[in-house]
Amino acid sequence: MATRPRALSGIQPTAGSFHLGNYLGAIRQYVALQETHDAFYMVVDLHAITIPQEPADLRANTRLAAAQLLAAGLDPQRCTLFIQSHVPEHAQLGWVMNCLTGFGEASRMTQFKDKSAKQGADRATVGLFTYPILQVADILLYQADSVPVGEDQRQHVELTRDLAERFNTRFGSTFTIPKPHIVKEVAKIYDLQDPSIKMSKSASTPKGLVNLLDDPKVTAKKIKSAVTDTGTEIRFDAQGKPGISNLLTIYSTLTGADIADLEQRYEGKGYGALKVDLADAMVDFVTPFRSRTQEYLDDPETLDSILAEGAEKARAVAAETLAQAYDRIGFLPAKH
Ligand code: TRP
């Protein structure tokens, strides 16, 4: 294990059900990296409260996110899965990183600009402003080599690299400089009703979004009523045929079939045939996913003990890194 490169990523517990875009874009990647990396994955509840959360919802969504990650194939024997707030070192190193970040530097984070514009200037919190700096601490605490994220997180990983280098230059080599692990071929999944926008929980209409925990019948129906393009030919052409291309991407990523093979298989068959088969493939995928998630939710003791073990493993690593950083900074050690 020790010789494997380390990977770390986080996912927010704000959405309730994961959607198909989360799964095909990110979570499948997490599952794959367990085989090649010493992987740490966390549910980032500290990040979640940068936007107001109902306490009961936050608690339920945190368990739900962990249950879905396990249902998707994260294996606590092969990776470390934990809840961010269970490891207090995140907030502690976050403070240190706040004190190394320029105000102007933080102001250039584009995700903050987008999110604060949505919140309104008066309602956006300082926590939202420093969100990327907490993310820096998340990554550096584990000496991660590789950070599997989507393209939208590239700037935050760049900030992580800058702050790690800054700390190392000023205080001596302490942190590993991480690299973003952004897989170009990773499927970009689009809204089923508006294939010009990414699938997301703020979808065009509920029919555009496939939630993995929806009733499989609802999911099948959404696939069958996805917008398609004029014409009848099943051909991948992201510009000319965005609707059909999106369905081909989903089908191919879900089943492992090549897009070229799918084009051949459906030659002369029309959109309906593709939709029926894709709807079946989706039902075959979401049905066991839902029941595995439900099993974890029905047994919160098991789930919580998996998370307790994960937090313990995570904390051993995080505490060592924090102690080193505190020492280099010149904090007086507490006498035991
Ligand atoms: N900001 C990330 C997102 O919204 C979530 C996140 C928090 C994260 N901490 C992280 C991702 C550390 C990678 C590494 O997707």
Coordinates of C-alpha atoms and ligand atoms in Angstrom, one line a residue:
M1 CA 0.0 0.0 0.0
A2 CA 2.7 2.4 1.0
T3 CA 4.3 2.4 -2.5
R4 CA 1.1 3.4 -4.2
P5 CA 0.6 7.0 -5.1
R6 CA -2.0 8.7 -3.0
A7 CA -5.3 10.0 -4.3
L8 CA -7.8 12.2 -2.5
S9 CA -11.2 13.6 -3.4
G10 CA -14.3 15.0 -1.8
I11 CA -18.0 15.2 -2.6
Q12 CA -20.6 17.5 -1.1
P13 CA -23.5 16.0 0.9
T14 CA -26.0 18.6 -0.5
A15 CA -27.8 16.8 -3.3
G16 CA -29.7 13.9 -1.8
S17 CA -29.6 11.4 -4.6
F18 CA -26.5 11.4 -6.8
H19 CA -27.3 11.9 -10.4
L20 CA -26.1 10.1 -13.5
G21 CA -23.6 12.9 -14.3
N22 CA -22.0 12.6 -10.8
Y23 CA -21.7 8.9 -11.2
L24 CA -20.4 8.6 -14.8
G25 CA -18.3 11.7 -14.4
A26 CA -16.6 11.3 -11.0
I27 CA -17.7 8.4 -8.8
R28 CA -16.8 5.7 -11.3
Q29 CA -13.4 7.2 -11.4
Y30 CA -13.1 7.0 -7.6
V31 CA -14.0 3.3 -7.7
A32 CA -11.3 2.6 -10.4
L33 CA -8.6 4.5 -8.5
Q34 CA -9.0 2.2 -5.5
E35 CA -7.1 -0.4 -7.5
T36 CA -4.1 1.7 -8.3
H37 CA -3.9 4.3 -5.5
D38 CA -3.9 4.6 -1.8
A39 CA -7.2 6.5 -2.0
F40 CA -8.9 8.8 0.5
Y41 CA -12.5 9.9 -0.2
M42 CA -14.5 12.1 2.0
V43 CA -17.9 13.6 2.3
V44 CA -17.2 17.3 2.7
D45 CA -19.8 18.5 5.2
L46 CA -17.6 21.5 6.3
H47 CA -17.8 22.7 2.7
A48 CA -21.6 22.1 2.6
I49 CA -22.3 24.7 5.3
T50 CA -20.8 27.5 3.1
I51 CA -24.4 27.6 1.9
P52 CA -27.2 27.4 4.5
Q53 CA -28.3 23.8 5.4
E54 CA -31.1 22.5 7.5
P55 CA -29.4 20.5 10.3
A56 CA -31.6 17.4 9.9
D57 CA -31.1 17.5 6.1
L58 CA -27.4 17.9 6.4
R59 CA -27.2 14.9 8.8
A60 CA -29.4 12.7 6.6
N61 CA -27.6 13.8 3.4
T62 CA -24.2 13.1 4.9
R63 CA -25.2 9.5 5.6
L64 CA -26.9 9.2 2.3
A65 CA -23.8 10.4 0.4
A66 CA -21.7 7.9 2.2
A67 CA -24.2 5.1 1.6
Q68 CA -24.3 5.9 -2.1
L69 CA -20.5 5.9 -2.4
L70 CA -20.4 2.5 -0.8
A71 CA -23.3 1.3 -3.1
A72 CA -21.3 2.6 -6.1
G73 CA -18.4 0.3 -5.2
L74 CA -16.1 2.1 -2.8
D75 CA -14.7 -0.6 -0.6
P76 CA -13.6 0.3 2.9
Q77 CA -11.0 -2.5 2.6
R78 CA -9.4 -0.8 -0.3
C79 CA -9.9 2.9 0.3
T80 CA -10.4 5.2 3.2
L81 CA -13.9 6.7 3.3
F82 CA -14.7 9.3 5.9
I83 CA -16.6 12.4 6.9
Q84 CA -14.6 15.7 6.8
S85 CA -15.9 17.0 10.1
H86 CA -14.8 13.8 11.9
V87 CA -11.2 14.9 11.3
P88 CA -10.7 18.2 13.0
E89 CA -7.3 18.8 11.3
H90 CA -9.1 20.0 8.2
A91 CA -10.3 23.1 10.0
Q92 CA -7.0 23.5 11.7
L93 CA -4.8 23.4 8.6
G94 CA -7.5 25.4 6.8
W95 CA -6.8 28.3 9.2
V96 CA -3.0 28.1 8.5
M97 CA -3.7 28.1 4.8
N98 CA -6.0 31.2 5.1
C99 CA -3.0 33.0 6.6
L100 CA -0.9 32.2 3.5
T101 CA -3.5 33.2 0.9
G102 CA -3.6 36.7 -0.6
F103 CA -7.0 38.4 -0.5
G104 CA -6.7 39.1 -4.2
E105 CA -5.6 35.6 -4.9
A106 CA -8.8 34.2 -3.2
S107 CA -10.9 36.8 -5.0
R108 CA -9.9 35.4 -8.3
M109 CA -11.5 32.0 -7.7
T110 CA -14.2 31.8 -10.4
Q111 CA -16.4 29.3 -8.5
F112 CA -16.7 31.8 -5.7
K113 CA -17.6 34.5 -8.1
D114 CA -20.4 32.3 -9.6
K115 CA -21.7 31.0 -6.3
S116 CA -21.7 34.4 -4.6
A117 CA -23.4 36.0 -7.5
K118 CA -26.2 33.4 -7.1
Q119 CA -26.4 34.0 -3.3
G120 CA -26.4 37.8 -3.6
A121 CA -23.5 39.9 -2.2
D122 CA -25.0 40.3 1.2
R123 CA -25.8 36.7 1.8
A124 CA -22.6 35.2 0.5
T125 CA -20.5 34.3 3.6
V126 CA -16.8 34.5 4.4
G127 CA -16.9 30.7 4.5
L128 CA -17.9 30.6 0.9
F129 CA -15.0 33.0 0.1
T130 CA -12.5 30.7 1.9
Y131 CA -14.1 27.5 0.6
P132 CA -11.2 26.8 -1.8
I133 CA -8.6 27.3 1.0
L134 CA -10.3 24.6 3.1
Q135 CA -10.1 22.4 0.0
V136 CA -6.4 23.1 -0.1
A137 CA -6.1 21.9 3.5
D138 CA -8.1 18.8 2.6
I139 CA -5.6 17.8 -0.1
L140 CA -2.4 18.8 1.6
L141 CA -3.2 17.0 4.9
Y142 CA -3.0 13.6 3.1
Q143 CA 0.1 14.4 1.0
A144 CA -2.0 13.5 -2.0
D145 CA -0.2 13.0 -5.3
S146 CA -3.4 13.0 -7.4
V147 CA -6.8 14.7 -7.0
P148 CA -9.5 13.2 -9.2
V149 CA -11.9 16.1 -9.9
G150 CA -13.9 17.6 -12.8
E151 CA -12.6 20.4 -14.9
D152 CA -14.5 22.9 -12.8
Q153 CA -12.1 22.2 -9.9
R154 CA -8.9 22.7 -11.7
Q155 CA -8.4 26.2 -10.4
H156 CA -8.7 25.0 -6.8
V157 CA -6.1 22.3 -7.4
E158 CA -3.8 25.0 -8.9
L159 CA -4.3 27.1 -5.7
T160 CA -3.4 24.0 -3.7
R161 CA -0.1 23.7 -5.7
D162 CA 0.7 27.4 -5.2
L163 CA 0.1 27.3 -1.5
A164 CA 2.0 24.1 -1.0
E165 CA 5.0 25.6 -2.8
R166 CA 4.7 28.8 -0.8
F167 CA 4.6 26.9 2.5
N168 CA 7.5 24.7 1.5
T169 CA 9.6 27.6 0.4
R170 CA 9.0 29.6 3.5
F171 CA 9.1 26.9 6.2
G172 CA 10.9 24.0 4.6
S173 CA 9.7 21.0 2.5
T174 CA 6.5 19.8 4.2
F175 CA 3.8 19.2 1.6
T176 CA 3.6 17.0 -1.5
I177 CA 2.7 19.1 -4.6
P178 CA -0.5 17.4 -6.0
K179 CA -1.6 17.1 -9.5
P180 CA -5.2 17.3 -10.8
H181 CA -6.4 14.0 -12.2
I182 CA -8.8 15.1 -14.8
V183 CA -9.6 12.4 -17.3
K184 CA -10.3 13.9 -20.6
E185 CA -12.3 10.9 -21.9
V186 CA -14.5 10.9 -18.8
A187 CA -18.0 11.1 -19.9
K188 CA -19.6 14.6 -19.9
I189 CA -23.3 13.9 -19.5
Y190 CA -25.8 16.4 -20.6
D191 CA -29.4 17.2 -19.6
L192 CA -31.9 14.8 -21.2
Q193 CA -34.2 17.7 -22.1
D194 CA -31.6 20.3 -23.0
P195 CA -28.4 18.6 -24.3
S196 CA -26.6 22.0 -24.5
I197 CA -26.2 22.1 -20.7
K198 CA -24.5 19.7 -18.3
M199 CA -26.7 17.3 -16.3
S200 CA -26.9 18.9 -12.9
K201 CA -29.4 19.1 -10.0
S202 CA -30.4 22.5 -11.2
A203 CA -31.8 20.9 -14.4
S204 CA -33.9 22.5 -17.1
T205 CA -36.8 20.4 -15.9
P206 CA -37.0 17.3 -13.6
K207 CA -37.3 15.2 -16.8
G208 CA -33.8 16.3 -17.8
L209 CA -32.1 14.8 -14.7
V210 CA -31.6 11.1 -13.9
N211 CA -31.4 10.7 -10.1
L212 CA -29.9 7.3 -9.3
L213 CA -32.3 6.8 -6.4
D214 CA -35.4 7.5 -8.4
D215 CA -37.9 4.7 -9.0
P216 CA -36.3 2.8 -11.9
K217 CA -39.7 3.1 -13.8
V218 CA -39.3 6.9 -13.6
T219 CA -35.8 6.7 -14.9
A220 CA -36.8 4.4 -17.8
K221 CA -39.5 6.9 -18.7
K222 CA -37.1 9.8 -18.6
I223 CA -34.7 8.0 -21.0
K224 CA -37.5 7.2 -23.3
S225 CA -38.7 10.8 -23.4
A226 CA -35.2 12.3 -23.8
V227 CA -35.1 14.9 -26.6
T228 CA -33.6 13.7 -29.7
D229 CA -32.6 15.4 -32.9
T230 CA -34.2 15.7 -36.3
G231 CA -33.5 12.8 -38.6
T232 CA -33.5 9.1 -37.7
E233 CA -29.8 8.1 -38.0
I234 CA -28.0 6.9 -34.9
R235 CA -24.6 8.5 -35.2
F236 CA -22.3 10.3 -32.7
D237 CA -22.1 13.9 -33.7
A238 CA -22.0 16.2 -30.6
Q239 CA -22.6 19.3 -32.7
G240 CA -25.2 18.1 -35.2
K241 CA -27.0 15.5 -33.0
P242 CA -26.4 16.5 -29.3
G243 CA -29.4 14.5 -28.0
I244 CA -28.6 11.2 -29.6
S245 CA -24.8 11.7 -28.9
N246 CA -25.6 12.2 -25.2
L247 CA -27.6 8.9 -25.2
L248 CA -24.8 7.1 -26.9
T249 CA -22.3 8.4 -24.4
I250 CA -24.4 7.3 -21.5
Y251 CA -25.0 3.9 -23.1
S252 CA -21.3 3.4 -23.9
T253 CA -20.1 4.5 -20.5
L254 CA -22.6 2.5 -18.6
T255 CA -22.2 -0.8 -20.5
G256 CA -18.6 -0.5 -21.8
A257 CA -19.7 -0.9 -25.4
D258 CA -17.8 1.2 -28.0
I259 CA -19.7 4.0 -29.6
A260 CA -18.7 2.8 -33.0
D261 CA -20.2 -0.6 -32.2
L262 CA -23.4 1.0 -31.0
E263 CA -23.7 3.0 -34.2
Q264 CA -23.4 -0.3 -36.1
R265 CA -25.8 -2.2 -33.9
Y266 CA -28.5 0.4 -34.4
E267 CA -28.0 1.1 -38.0
G268 CA -31.4 1.5 -39.7
K269 CA -33.2 0.9 -36.4
G270 CA -34.3 4.4 -35.3
Y271 CA -34.1 6.3 -32.0
G272 CA -36.8 4.3 -30.3
A273 CA -34.8 1.0 -30.3
L274 CA -31.8 2.7 -28.8
K275 CA -33.9 4.3 -26.1
V276 CA -35.6 1.1 -25.1
D277 CA -32.3 -0.7 -24.8
L278 CA -30.7 2.1 -22.9
A279 CA -33.7 2.4 -20.6
D280 CA -33.2 -1.4 -19.8
A281 CA -29.5 -0.9 -19.2
M282 CA -30.3 2.0 -16.8
V283 CA -32.8 -0.1 -14.9
D284 CA -30.3 -2.9 -14.6
F285 CA -27.8 -0.5 -13.1
V286 CA -30.0 1.6 -10.8
T287 CA -32.0 -1.3 -9.3
P288 CA -29.2 -2.9 -7.4
F289 CA -27.6 0.5 -6.7
R290 CA -30.8 1.6 -5.0
S291 CA -31.1 -1.5 -2.9
R292 CA -27.5 -1.5 -1.8
T293 CA -27.9 2.2 -0.8
Q294 CA -31.1 1.3 1.1
E295 CA -29.3 -1.6 2.9
Y296 CA -26.7 0.9 4.3
L297 CA -29.4 3.3 5.3
D298 CA -31.4 0.6 7.1
D299 CA -28.4 -0.3 9.1
P300 CA -27.0 3.0 10.3
E301 CA -24.8 1.3 12.9
T302 CA -22.8 -0.6 10.3
L303 CA -22.6 2.6 8.2
D304 CA -21.5 4.7 11.1
S305 CA -18.9 2.2 12.1
I306 CA -17.4 2.1 8.6
L307 CA -17.2 5.9 8.8
A308 CA -15.6 5.7 12.3
E309 CA -12.9 3.4 11.0
G310 CA -12.4 5.6 8.0
A311 CA -12.0 8.7 10.2
E312 CA -9.5 6.9 12.4
K313 CA -7.4 5.9 9.4
A314 CA -7.7 9.4 8.0
R315 CA -6.8 11.1 11.2
A316 CA -3.6 9.2 11.7
V317 CA -2.3 10.7 8.4
A318 CA -3.8 14.1 8.9
A319 CA -2.5 14.5 12.5
E320 CA 1.0 13.7 11.5
T321 CA 1.0 16.3 8.7
L322 CA -0.6 18.9 10.8
A323 CA 2.0 18.4 13.6
Q324 CA 4.8 18.8 11.2
A325 CA 3.3 22.0 9.7
Y326 CA 2.6 23.4 13.2
D327 CA 6.2 22.8 14.2
R328 CA 7.6 24.4 11.1
I329 CA 5.5 27.5 11.6
G330 CA 6.9 27.9 15.0
F331 CA 3.9 27.1 17.2
L332 CA 5.0 26.2 20.7
P333 CA 4.3 22.5 21.3
A334 CA 1.7 21.8 24.0
K335 CA 3.2 19.9 26.9
H336 CA 1.6 16.5 27.5
Ligands
TRP1 N1 -14.9 21.5 -4.2 C1 -15.2 20.1 -4.5 C2 -16.4 20.0 -5.4 O1 -17.3 20.8 -5.3 C3 -15.3 19.2 -3.4 C4 -14.1 19.1 -2.6 C5 -13.9 19.5 -1.3 C6 -12.9 18.4 -3.0 N2 -12.6 19.2 -0.9 C7 -12.0 18.5 -1.9 C8 -12.5 17.8 -4.2 C9 -10.7 18.0 -2.0 C10 -11.2 17.3 -4.2 C11 -10.3 17.4 -3.2 O2 -16.5 19.2 -6.3

